[in-house]
PDB file of C-alpha atoms and ligand atoms in Angstrom:
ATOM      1  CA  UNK N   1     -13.332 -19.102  -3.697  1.00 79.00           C
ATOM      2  CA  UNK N   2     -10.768 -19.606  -6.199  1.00 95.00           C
ATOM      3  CA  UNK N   3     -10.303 -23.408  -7.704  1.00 98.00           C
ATOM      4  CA  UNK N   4      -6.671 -25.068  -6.154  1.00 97.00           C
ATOM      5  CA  UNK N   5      -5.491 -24.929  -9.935  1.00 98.00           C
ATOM      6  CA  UNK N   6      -5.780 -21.555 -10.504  1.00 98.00           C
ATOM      7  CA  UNK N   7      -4.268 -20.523  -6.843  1.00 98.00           C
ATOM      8  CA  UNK N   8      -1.335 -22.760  -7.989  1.00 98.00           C
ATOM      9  CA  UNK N   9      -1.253 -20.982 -11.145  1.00 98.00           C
ATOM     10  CA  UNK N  10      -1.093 -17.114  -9.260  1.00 98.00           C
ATOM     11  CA  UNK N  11       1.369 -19.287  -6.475  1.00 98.00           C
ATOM     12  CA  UNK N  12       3.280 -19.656  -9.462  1.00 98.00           C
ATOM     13  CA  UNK N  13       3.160 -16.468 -11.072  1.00 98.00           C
ATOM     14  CA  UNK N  14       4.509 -14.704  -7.144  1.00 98.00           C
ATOM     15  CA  UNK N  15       8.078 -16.979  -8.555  1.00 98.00           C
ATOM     16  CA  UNK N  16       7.824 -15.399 -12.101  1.00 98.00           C
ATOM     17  CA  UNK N  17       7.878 -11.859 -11.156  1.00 98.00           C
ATOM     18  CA  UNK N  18      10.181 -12.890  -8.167  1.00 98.00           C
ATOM     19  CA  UNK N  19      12.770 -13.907 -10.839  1.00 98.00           C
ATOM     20  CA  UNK N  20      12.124 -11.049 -12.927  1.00 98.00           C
ATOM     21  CA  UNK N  21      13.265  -8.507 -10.032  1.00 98.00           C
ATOM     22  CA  UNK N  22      16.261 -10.883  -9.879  1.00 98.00           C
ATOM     23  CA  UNK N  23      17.239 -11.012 -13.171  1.00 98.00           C
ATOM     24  CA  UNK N  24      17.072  -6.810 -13.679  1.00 98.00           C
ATOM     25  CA  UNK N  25      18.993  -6.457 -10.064  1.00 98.00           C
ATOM     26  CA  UNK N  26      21.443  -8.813 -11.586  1.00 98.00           C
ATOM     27  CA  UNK N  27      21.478  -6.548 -15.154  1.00 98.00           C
ATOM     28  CA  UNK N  28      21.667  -3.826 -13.102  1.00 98.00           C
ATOM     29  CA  UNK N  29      25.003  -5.429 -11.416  1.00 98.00           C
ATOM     30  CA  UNK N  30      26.576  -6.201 -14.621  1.00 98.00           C
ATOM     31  CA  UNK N  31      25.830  -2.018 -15.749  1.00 98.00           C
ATOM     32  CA  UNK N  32      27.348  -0.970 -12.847  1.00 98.00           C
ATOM     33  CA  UNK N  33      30.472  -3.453 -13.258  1.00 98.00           C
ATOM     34  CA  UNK N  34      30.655  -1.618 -16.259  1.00 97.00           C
ATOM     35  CA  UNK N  35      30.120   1.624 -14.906  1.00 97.00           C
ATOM     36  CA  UNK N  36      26.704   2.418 -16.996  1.00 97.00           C
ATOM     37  CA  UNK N  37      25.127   4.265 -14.110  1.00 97.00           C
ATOM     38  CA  UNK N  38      22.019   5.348 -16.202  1.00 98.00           C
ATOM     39  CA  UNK N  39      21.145   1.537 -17.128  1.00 98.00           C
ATOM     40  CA  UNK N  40      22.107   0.390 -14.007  1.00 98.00           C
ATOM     41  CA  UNK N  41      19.609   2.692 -12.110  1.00 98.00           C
ATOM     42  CA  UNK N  42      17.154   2.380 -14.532  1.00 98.00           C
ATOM     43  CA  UNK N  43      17.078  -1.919 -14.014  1.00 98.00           C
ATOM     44  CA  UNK N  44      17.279  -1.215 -10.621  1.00 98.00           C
ATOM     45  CA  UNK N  45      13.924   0.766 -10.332  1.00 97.00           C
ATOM     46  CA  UNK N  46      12.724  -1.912 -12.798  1.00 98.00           C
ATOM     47  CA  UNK N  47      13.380  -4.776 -10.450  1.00 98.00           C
ATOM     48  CA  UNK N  48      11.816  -3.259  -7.713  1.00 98.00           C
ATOM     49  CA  UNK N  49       8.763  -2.635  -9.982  1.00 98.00           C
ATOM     50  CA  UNK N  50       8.772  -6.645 -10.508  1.00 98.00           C
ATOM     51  CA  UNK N  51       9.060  -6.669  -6.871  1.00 98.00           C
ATOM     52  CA  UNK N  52       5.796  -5.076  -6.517  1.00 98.00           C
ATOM     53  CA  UNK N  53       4.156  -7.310  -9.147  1.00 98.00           C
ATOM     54  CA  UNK N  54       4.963 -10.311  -7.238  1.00 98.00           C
ATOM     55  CA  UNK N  55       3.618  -8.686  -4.292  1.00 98.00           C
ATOM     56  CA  UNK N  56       0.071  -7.717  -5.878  1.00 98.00           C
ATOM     57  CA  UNK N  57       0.127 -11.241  -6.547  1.00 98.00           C
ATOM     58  CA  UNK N  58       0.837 -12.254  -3.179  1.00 98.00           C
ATOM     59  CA  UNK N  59      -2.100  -9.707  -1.916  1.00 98.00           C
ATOM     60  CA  UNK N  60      -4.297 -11.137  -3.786  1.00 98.00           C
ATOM     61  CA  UNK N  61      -4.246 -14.721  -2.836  1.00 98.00           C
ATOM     62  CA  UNK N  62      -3.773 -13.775   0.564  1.00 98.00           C
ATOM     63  CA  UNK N  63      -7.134 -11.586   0.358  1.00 97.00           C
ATOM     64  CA  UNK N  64      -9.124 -14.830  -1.136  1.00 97.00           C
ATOM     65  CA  UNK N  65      -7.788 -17.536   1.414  1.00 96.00           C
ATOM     66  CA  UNK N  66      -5.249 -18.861   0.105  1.00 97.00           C
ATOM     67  CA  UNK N  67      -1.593 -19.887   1.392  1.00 96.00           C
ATOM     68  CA  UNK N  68       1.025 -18.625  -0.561  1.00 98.00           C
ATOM     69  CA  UNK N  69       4.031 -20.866  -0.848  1.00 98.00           C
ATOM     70  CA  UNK N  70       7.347 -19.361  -1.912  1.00 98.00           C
ATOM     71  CA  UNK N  71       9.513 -21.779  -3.929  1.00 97.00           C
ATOM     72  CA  UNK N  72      13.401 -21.176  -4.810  1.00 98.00           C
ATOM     73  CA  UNK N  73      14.800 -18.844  -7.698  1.00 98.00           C
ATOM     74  CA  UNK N  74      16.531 -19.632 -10.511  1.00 97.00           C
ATOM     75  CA  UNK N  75      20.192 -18.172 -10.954  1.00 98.00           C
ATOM     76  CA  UNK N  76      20.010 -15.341 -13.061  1.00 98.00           C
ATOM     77  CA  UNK N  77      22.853 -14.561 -15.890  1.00 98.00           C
ATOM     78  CA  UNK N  78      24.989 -12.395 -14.374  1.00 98.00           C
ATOM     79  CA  UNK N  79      26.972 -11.076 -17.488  1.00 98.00           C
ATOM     80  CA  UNK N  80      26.313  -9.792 -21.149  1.00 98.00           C
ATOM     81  CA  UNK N  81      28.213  -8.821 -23.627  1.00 97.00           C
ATOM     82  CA  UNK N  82      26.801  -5.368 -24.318  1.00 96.00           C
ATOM     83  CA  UNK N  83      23.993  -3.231 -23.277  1.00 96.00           C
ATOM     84  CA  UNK N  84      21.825  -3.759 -25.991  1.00 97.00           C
ATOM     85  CA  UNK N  85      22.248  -7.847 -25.518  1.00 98.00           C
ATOM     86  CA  UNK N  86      21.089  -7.112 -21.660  1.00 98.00           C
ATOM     87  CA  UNK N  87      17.776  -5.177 -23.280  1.00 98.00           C
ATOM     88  CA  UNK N  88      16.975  -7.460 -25.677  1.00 98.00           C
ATOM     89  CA  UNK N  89      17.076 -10.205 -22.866  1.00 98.00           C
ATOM     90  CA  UNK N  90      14.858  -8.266 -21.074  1.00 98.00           C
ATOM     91  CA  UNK N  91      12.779  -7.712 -23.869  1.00 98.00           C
ATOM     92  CA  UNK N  92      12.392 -11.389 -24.780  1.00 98.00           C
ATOM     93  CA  UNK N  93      11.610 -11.734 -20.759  1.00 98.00           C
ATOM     94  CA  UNK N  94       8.465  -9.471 -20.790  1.00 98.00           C
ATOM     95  CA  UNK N  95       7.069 -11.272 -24.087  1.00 98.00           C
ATOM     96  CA  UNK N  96       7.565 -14.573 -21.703  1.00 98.00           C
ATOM     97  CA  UNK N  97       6.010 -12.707 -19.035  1.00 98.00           C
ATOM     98  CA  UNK N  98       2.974 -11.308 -21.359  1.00 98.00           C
ATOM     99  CA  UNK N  99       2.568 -15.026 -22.807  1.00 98.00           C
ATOM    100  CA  UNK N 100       2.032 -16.369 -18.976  1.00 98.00           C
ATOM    101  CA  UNK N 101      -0.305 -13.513 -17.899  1.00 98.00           C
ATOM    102  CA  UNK N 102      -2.593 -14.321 -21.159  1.00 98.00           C
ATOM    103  CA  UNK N 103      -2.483 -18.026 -20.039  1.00 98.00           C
ATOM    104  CA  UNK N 104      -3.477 -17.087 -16.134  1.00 98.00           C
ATOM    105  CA  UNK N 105      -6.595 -15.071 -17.752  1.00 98.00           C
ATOM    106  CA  UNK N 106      -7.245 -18.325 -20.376  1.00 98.00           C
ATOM    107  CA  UNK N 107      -7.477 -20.504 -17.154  1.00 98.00           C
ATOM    108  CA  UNK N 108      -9.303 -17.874 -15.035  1.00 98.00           C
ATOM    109  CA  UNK N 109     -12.118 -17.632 -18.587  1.00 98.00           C
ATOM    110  CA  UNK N 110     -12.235 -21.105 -18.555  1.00 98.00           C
ATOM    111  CA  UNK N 111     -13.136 -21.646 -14.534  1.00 98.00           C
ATOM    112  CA  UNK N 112     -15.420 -18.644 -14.946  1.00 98.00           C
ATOM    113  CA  UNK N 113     -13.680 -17.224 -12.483  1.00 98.00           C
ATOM    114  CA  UNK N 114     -14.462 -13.560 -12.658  1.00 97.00           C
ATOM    115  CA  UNK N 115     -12.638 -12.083  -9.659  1.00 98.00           C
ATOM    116  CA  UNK N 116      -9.337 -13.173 -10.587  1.00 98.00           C
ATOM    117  CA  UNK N 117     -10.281 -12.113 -14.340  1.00 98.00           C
ATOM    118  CA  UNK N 118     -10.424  -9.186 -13.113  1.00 98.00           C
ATOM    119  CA  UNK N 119      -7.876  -8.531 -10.864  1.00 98.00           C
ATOM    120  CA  UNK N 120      -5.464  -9.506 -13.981  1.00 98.00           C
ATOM    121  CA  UNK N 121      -6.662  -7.035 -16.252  1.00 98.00           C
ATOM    122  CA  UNK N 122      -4.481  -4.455 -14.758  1.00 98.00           C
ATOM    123  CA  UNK N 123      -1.378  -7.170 -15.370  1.00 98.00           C
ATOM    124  CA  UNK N 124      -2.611  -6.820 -19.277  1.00 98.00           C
ATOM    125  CA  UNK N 125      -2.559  -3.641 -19.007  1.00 98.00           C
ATOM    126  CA  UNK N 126       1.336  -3.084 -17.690  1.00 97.00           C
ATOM    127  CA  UNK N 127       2.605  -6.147 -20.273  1.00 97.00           C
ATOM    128  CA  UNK N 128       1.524  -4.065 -22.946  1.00 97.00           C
ATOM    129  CA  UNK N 129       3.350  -0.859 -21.346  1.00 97.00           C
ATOM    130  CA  UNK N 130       6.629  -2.500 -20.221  1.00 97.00           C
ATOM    131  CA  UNK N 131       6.971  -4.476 -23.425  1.00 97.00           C
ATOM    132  CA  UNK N 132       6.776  -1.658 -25.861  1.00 97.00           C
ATOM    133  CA  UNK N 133       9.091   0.564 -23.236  1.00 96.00           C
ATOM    134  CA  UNK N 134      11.606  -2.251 -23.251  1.00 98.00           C
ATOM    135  CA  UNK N 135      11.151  -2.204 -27.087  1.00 98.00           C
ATOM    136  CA  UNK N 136      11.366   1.289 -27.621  1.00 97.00           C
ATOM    137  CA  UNK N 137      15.157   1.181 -25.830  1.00 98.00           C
ATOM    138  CA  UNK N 138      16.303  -1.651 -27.720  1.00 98.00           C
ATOM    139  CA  UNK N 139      15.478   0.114 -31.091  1.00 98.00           C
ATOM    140  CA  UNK N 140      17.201   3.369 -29.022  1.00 97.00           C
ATOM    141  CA  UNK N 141      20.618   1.266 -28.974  1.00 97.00           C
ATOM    142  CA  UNK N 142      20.542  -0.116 -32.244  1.00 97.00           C
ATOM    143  CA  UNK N 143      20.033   3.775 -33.952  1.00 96.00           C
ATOM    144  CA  UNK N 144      23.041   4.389 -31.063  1.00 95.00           C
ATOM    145  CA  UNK N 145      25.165   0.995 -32.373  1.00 94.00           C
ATOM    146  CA  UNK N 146      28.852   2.014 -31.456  1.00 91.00           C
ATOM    147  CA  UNK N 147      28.641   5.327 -31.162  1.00 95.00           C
ATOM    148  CA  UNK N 148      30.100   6.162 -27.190  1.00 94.00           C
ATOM    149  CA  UNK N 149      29.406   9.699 -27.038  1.00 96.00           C
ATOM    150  CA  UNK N 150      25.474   8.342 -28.031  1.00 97.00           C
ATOM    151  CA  UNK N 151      25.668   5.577 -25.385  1.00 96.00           C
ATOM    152  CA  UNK N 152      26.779   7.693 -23.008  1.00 97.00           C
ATOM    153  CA  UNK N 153      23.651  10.446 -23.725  1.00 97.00           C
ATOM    154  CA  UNK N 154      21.692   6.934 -23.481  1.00 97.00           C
ATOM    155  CA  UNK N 155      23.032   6.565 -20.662  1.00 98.00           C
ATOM    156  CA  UNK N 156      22.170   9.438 -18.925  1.00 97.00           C
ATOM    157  CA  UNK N 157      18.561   9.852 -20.625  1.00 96.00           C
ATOM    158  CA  UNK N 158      17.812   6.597 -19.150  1.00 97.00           C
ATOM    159  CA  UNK N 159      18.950   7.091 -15.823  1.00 96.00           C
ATOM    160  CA  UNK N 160      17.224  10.022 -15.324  1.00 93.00           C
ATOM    161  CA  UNK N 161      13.820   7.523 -14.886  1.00 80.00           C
ATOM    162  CA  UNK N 162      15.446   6.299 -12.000  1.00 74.00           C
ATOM    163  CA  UNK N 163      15.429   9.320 -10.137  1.00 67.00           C
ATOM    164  CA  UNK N 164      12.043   9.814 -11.529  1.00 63.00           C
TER     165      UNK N 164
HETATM  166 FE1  FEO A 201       6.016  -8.100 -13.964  1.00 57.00          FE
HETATM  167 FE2  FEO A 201       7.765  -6.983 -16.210  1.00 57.00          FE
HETATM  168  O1  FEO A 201       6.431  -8.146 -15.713  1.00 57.00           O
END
């Protein structure tokens, strides 16, 4: 049995990843406004990736006894002014994101609660992966800067992980 703070904490956590999916789906929006297929693919298959965090969250309580309560989203941003200002949001998202997954496994050390330890590890495991992939394209656009026939290779390198 897991203590009423900590299920509040993972309750909480189900909203987090909840507005992550939003706030890609709405990135992905603005790139295809702005006819960036390749980025808008690629934040669409990242969205329903957050999707699927939220969901393992969701499992999870569900699996030790606990009702999950779904609270309301916050309104996304819905426009940028470039590509590389949408990735760098995103990238400053996932360092939020890593900073609240190290404070679920502080609480769940400090309640000695081993289970949920343990089921976050794998959550360690994927900040570490999607922050220094987020990174790694945001470095990609600023080698790019203005450069359209480089966006548009950008473009197309990154959409080809949608399909993937
Ligand atoms: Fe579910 Fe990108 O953190």
């Amino acid at each position: 049995m897991i203590s009423e703070k900590m299920q509040k904490a993972l309750n909480d956590q189900i909203n987090a990843e909840l507005f992550s999916s939003y706030l890609y789906l709405s990135m992905a929006a603005y790139f295809e406004a702005e006819n960036w297929t390749g980025f808008a693919g690629w934040m669409k298959k990242q969205s329903r990736e957050e999707y699927e965090h939220a969901m393992k969250f969701f499992h999870y309580l569900t699996e030790v006894g606990s009702r999950v309560t779904l609270e309301a989203l916050e309104k996304p941003k819905t426009s940028w002014t470039s590509p590389l200002e949408a990735y760098e949001e995103a990238h400053k998202h996932e360092l939020y994101i890593t900073k609240r997954i190290n404070d679920l496994v502080t609480l769940a050390q400090a309640e000695k609660d081993y289970a949920t330890n343990n089921f976050l590890q794998w959550f360690i495991d994927e900040q570490v992966e999607e922050v220094a992939s987020v990174d790694q394209i945001v470095n990609k656009f600023k080698l790019v800067g203005d450069n359209k026939v480089a966006l548009y290779m950008l473009d197309k390198e990154l959409g080809s992980r949608a399909s993937s």
